[in-house]
PDB file of N, CA and C in Angstrom:
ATOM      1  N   UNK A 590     118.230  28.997  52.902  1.00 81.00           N
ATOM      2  CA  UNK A 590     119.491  28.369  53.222  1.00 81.00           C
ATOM      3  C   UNK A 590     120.395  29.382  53.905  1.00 81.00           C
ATOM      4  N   UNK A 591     121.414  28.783  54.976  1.00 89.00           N
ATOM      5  CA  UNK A 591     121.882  29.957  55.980  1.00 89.00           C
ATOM      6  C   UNK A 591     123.526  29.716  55.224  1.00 89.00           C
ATOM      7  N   UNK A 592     124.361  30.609  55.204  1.00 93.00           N
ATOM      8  CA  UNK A 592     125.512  30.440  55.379  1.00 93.00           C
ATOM      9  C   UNK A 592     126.234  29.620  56.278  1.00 93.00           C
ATOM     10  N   UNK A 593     127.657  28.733  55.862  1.00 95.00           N
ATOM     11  CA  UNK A 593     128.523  28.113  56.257  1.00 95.00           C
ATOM     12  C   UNK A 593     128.761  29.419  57.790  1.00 95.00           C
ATOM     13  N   UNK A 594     129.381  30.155  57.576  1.00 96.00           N
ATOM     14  CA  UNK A 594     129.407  31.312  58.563  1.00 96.00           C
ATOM     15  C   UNK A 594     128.440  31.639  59.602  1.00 96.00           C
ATOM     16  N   UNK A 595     127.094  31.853  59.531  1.00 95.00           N
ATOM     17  CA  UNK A 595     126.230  31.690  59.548  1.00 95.00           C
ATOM     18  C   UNK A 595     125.723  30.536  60.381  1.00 95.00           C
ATOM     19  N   UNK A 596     125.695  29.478  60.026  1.00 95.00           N
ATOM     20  CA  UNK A 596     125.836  28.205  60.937  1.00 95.00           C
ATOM     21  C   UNK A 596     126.736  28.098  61.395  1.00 95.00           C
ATOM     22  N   UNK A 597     127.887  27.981  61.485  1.00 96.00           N
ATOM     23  CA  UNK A 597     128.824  28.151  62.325  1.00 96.00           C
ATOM     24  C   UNK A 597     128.541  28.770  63.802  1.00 96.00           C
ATOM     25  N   UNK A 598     128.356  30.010  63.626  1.00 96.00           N
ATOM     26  CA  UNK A 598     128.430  31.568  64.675  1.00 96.00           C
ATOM     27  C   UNK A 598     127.102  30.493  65.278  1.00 96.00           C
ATOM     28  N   UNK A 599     126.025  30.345  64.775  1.00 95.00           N
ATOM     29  CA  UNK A 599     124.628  29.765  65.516  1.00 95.00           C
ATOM     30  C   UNK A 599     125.039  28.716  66.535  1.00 95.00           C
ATOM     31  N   UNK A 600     125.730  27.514  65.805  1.00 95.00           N
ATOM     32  CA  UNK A 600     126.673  26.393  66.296  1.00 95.00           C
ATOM     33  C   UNK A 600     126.818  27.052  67.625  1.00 95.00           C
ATOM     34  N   UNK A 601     128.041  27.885  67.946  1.00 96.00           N
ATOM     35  CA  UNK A 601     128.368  28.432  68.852  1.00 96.00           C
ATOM     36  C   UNK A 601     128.156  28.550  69.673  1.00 96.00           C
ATOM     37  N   UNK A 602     127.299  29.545  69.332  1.00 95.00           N
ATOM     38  CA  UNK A 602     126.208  30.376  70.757  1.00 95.00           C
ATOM     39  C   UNK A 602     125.376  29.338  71.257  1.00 95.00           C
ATOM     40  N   UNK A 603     124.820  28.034  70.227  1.00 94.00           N
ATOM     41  CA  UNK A 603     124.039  27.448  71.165  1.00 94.00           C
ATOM     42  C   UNK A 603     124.941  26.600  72.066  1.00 94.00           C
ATOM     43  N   UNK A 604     126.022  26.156  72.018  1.00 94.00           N
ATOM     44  CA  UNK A 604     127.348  25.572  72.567  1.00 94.00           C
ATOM     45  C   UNK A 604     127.005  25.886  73.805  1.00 94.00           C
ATOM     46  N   UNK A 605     127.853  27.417  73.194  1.00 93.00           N
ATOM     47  CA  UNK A 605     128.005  27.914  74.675  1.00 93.00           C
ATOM     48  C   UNK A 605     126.444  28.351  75.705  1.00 93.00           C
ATOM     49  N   UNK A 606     125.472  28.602  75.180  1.00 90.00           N
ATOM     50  CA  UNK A 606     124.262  28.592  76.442  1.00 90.00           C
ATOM     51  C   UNK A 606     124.134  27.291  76.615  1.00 90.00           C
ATOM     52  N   UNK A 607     124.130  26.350  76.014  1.00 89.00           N
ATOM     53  CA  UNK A 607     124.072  24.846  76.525  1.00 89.00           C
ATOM     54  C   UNK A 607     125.073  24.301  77.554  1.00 89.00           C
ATOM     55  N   UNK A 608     126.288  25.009  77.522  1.00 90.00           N
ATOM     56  CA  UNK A 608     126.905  24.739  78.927  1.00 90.00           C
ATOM     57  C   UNK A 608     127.453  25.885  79.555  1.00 90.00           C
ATOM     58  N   UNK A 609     126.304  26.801  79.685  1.00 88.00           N
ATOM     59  CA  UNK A 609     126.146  28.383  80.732  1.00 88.00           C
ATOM     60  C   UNK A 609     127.123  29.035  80.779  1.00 88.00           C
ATOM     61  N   UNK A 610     127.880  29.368  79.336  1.00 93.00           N
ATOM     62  CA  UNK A 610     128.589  29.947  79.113  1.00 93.00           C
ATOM     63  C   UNK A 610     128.189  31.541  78.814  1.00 93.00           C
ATOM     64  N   UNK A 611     128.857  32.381  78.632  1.00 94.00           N
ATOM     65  CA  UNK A 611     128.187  34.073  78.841  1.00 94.00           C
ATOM     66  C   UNK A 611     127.911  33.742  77.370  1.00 94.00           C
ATOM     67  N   UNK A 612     126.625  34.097  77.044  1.00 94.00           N
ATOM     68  CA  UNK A 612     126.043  34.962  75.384  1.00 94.00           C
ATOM     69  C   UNK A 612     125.552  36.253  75.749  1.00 94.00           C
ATOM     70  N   UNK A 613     126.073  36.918  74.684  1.00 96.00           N
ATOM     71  CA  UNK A 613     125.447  38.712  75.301  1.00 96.00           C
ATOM     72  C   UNK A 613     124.047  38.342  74.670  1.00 96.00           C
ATOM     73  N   UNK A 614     123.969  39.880  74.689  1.00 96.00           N
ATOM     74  CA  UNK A 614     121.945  39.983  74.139  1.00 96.00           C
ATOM     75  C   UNK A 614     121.903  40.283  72.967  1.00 96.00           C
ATOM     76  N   UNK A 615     123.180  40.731  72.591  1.00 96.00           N
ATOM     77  CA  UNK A 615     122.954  40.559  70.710  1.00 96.00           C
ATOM     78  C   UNK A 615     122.865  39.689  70.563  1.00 96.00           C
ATOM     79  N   UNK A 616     123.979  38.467  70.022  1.00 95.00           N
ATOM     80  CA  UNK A 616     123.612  36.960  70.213  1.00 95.00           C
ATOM     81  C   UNK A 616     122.623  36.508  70.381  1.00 95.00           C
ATOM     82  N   UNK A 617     121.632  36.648  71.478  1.00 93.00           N
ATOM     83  CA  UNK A 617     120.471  36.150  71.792  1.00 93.00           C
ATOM     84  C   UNK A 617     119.516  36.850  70.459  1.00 93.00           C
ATOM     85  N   UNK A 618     119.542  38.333  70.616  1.00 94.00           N
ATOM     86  CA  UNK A 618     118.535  38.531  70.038  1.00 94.00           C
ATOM     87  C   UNK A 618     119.040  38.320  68.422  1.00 94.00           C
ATOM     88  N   UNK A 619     120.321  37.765  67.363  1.00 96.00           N
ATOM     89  CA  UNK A 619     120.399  37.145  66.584  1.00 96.00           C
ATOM     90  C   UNK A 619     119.852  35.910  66.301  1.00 96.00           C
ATOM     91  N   UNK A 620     119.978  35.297  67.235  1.00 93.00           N
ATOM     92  CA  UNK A 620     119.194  34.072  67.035  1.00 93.00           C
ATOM     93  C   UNK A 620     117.808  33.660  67.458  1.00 93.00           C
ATOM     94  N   UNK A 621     117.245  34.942  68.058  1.00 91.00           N
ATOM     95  CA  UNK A 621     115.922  35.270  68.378  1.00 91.00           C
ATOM     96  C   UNK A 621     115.187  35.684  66.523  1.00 91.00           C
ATOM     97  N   UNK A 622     115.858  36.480  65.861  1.00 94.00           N
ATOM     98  CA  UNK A 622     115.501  37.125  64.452  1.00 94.00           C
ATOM     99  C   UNK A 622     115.813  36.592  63.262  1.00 94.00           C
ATOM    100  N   UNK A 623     117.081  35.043  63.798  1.00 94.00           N
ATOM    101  CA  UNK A 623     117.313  34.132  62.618  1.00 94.00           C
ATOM    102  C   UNK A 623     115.941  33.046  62.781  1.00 94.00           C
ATOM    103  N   UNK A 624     116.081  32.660  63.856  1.00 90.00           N
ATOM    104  CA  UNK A 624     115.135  31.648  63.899  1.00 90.00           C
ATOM    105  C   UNK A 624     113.501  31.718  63.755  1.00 90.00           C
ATOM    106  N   UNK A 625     113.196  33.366  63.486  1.00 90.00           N
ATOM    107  CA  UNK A 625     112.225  33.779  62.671  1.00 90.00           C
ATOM    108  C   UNK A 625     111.858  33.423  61.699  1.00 90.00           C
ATOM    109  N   UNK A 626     113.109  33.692  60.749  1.00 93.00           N
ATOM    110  CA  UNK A 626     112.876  33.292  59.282  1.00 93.00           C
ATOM    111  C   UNK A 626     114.128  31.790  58.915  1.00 93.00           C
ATOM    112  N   UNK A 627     114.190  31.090  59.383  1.00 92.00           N
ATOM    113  CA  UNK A 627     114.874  29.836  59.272  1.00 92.00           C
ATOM    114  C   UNK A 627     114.101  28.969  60.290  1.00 92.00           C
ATOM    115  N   UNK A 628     113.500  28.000  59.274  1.00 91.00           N
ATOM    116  CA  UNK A 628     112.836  26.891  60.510  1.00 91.00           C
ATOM    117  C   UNK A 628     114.032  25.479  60.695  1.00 91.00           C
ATOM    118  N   UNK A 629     115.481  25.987  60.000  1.00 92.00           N
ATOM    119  CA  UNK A 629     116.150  25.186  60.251  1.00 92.00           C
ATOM    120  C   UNK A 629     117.022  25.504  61.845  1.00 92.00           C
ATOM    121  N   UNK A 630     117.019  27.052  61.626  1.00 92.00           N
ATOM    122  CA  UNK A 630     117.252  27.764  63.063  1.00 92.00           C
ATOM    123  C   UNK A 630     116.730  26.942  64.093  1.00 92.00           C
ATOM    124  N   UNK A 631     115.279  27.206  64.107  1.00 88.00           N
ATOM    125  CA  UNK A 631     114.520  27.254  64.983  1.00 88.00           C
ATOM    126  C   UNK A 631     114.208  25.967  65.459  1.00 88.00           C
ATOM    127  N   UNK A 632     114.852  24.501  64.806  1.00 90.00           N
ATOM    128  CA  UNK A 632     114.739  23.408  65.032  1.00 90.00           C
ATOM    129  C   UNK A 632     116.102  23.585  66.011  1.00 90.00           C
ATOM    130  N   UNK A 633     116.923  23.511  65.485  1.00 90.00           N
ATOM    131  CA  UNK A 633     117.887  23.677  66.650  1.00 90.00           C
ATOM    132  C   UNK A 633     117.949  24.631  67.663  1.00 90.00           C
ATOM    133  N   UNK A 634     117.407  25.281  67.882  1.00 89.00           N
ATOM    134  CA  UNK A 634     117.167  26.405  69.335  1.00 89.00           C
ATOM    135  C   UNK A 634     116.347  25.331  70.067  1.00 89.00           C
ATOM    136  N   UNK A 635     115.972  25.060  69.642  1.00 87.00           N
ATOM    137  CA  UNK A 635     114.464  24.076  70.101  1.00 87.00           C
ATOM    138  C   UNK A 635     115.405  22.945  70.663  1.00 87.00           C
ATOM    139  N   UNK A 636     115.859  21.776  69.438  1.00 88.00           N
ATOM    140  CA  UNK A 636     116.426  20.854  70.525  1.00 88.00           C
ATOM    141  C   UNK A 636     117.170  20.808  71.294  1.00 88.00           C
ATOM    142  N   UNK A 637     118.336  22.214  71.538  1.00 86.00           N
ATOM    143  CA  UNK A 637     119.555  22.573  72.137  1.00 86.00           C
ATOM    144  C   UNK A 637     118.903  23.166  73.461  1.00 86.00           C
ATOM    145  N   UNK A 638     118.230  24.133  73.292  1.00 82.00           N
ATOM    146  CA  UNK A 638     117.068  24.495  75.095  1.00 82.00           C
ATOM    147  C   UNK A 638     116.456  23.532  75.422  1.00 82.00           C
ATOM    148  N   UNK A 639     115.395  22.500  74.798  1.00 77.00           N
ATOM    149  CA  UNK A 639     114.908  21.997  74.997  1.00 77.00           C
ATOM    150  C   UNK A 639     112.897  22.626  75.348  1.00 77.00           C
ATOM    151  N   UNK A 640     112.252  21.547  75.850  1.00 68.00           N
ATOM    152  CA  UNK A 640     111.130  21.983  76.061  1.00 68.00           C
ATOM    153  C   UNK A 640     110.332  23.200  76.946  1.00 68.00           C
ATOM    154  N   UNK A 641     111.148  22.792  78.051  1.00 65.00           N
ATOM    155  CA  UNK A 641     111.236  24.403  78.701  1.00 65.00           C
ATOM    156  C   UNK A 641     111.550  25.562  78.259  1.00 65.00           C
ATOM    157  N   UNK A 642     112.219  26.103  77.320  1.00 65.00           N
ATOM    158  CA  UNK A 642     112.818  27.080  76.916  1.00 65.00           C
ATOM    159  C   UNK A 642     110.902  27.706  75.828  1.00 65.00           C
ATOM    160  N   UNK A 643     111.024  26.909  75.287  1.00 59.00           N
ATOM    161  CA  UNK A 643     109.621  27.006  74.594  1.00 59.00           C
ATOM    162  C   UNK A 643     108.304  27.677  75.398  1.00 59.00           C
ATOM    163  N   UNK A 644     108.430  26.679  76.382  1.00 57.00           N
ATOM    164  CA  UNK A 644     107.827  26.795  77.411  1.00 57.00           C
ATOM    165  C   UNK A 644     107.626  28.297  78.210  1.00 57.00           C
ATOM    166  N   UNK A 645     108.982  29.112  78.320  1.00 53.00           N
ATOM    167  CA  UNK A 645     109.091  29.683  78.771  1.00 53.00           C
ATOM    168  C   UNK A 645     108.646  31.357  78.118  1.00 53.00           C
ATOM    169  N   UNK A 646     108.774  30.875  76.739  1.00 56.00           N
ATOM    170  CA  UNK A 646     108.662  31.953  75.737  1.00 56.00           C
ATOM    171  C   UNK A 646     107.212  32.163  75.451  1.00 56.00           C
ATOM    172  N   UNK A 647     106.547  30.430  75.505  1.00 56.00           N
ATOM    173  CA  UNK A 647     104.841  30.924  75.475  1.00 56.00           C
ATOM    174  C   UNK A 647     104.106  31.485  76.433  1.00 56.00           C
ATOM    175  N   UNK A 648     104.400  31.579  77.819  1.00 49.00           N
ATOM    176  CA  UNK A 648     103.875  32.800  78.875  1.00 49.00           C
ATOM    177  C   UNK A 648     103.716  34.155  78.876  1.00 49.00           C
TER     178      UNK A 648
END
């Protein structure tokens, strides 16, 4: 289970890359190392990029 905080900050960042807003590379790589160990993460990275994004990571 993730923190209120926690989800929140995630909330966010996917916000803002969903409408090409600047995320630095911490950010990224936070939610690159949450969504490791949270498959609740990783459901939402997933439907917020979409299939391509997946896509892009399995090459």
């Amino acid at each position: 289970m993730i923190s209120t905080t926690t989800k929140i900050r995630v909330q966010n960042i996917l916000n803002r890359i969903e409408s090409n807003q600047l995320v630095t590379l911490e950010e990224r790589i936070f939610l690159n190392k949450l969504s490791s160990v949270s498959a609740v993460v990783s459901l939402w990275i997933a439907s917020s990029l979409g299939p391509e994004a997946s896509a892009i990571d399995n090459d």
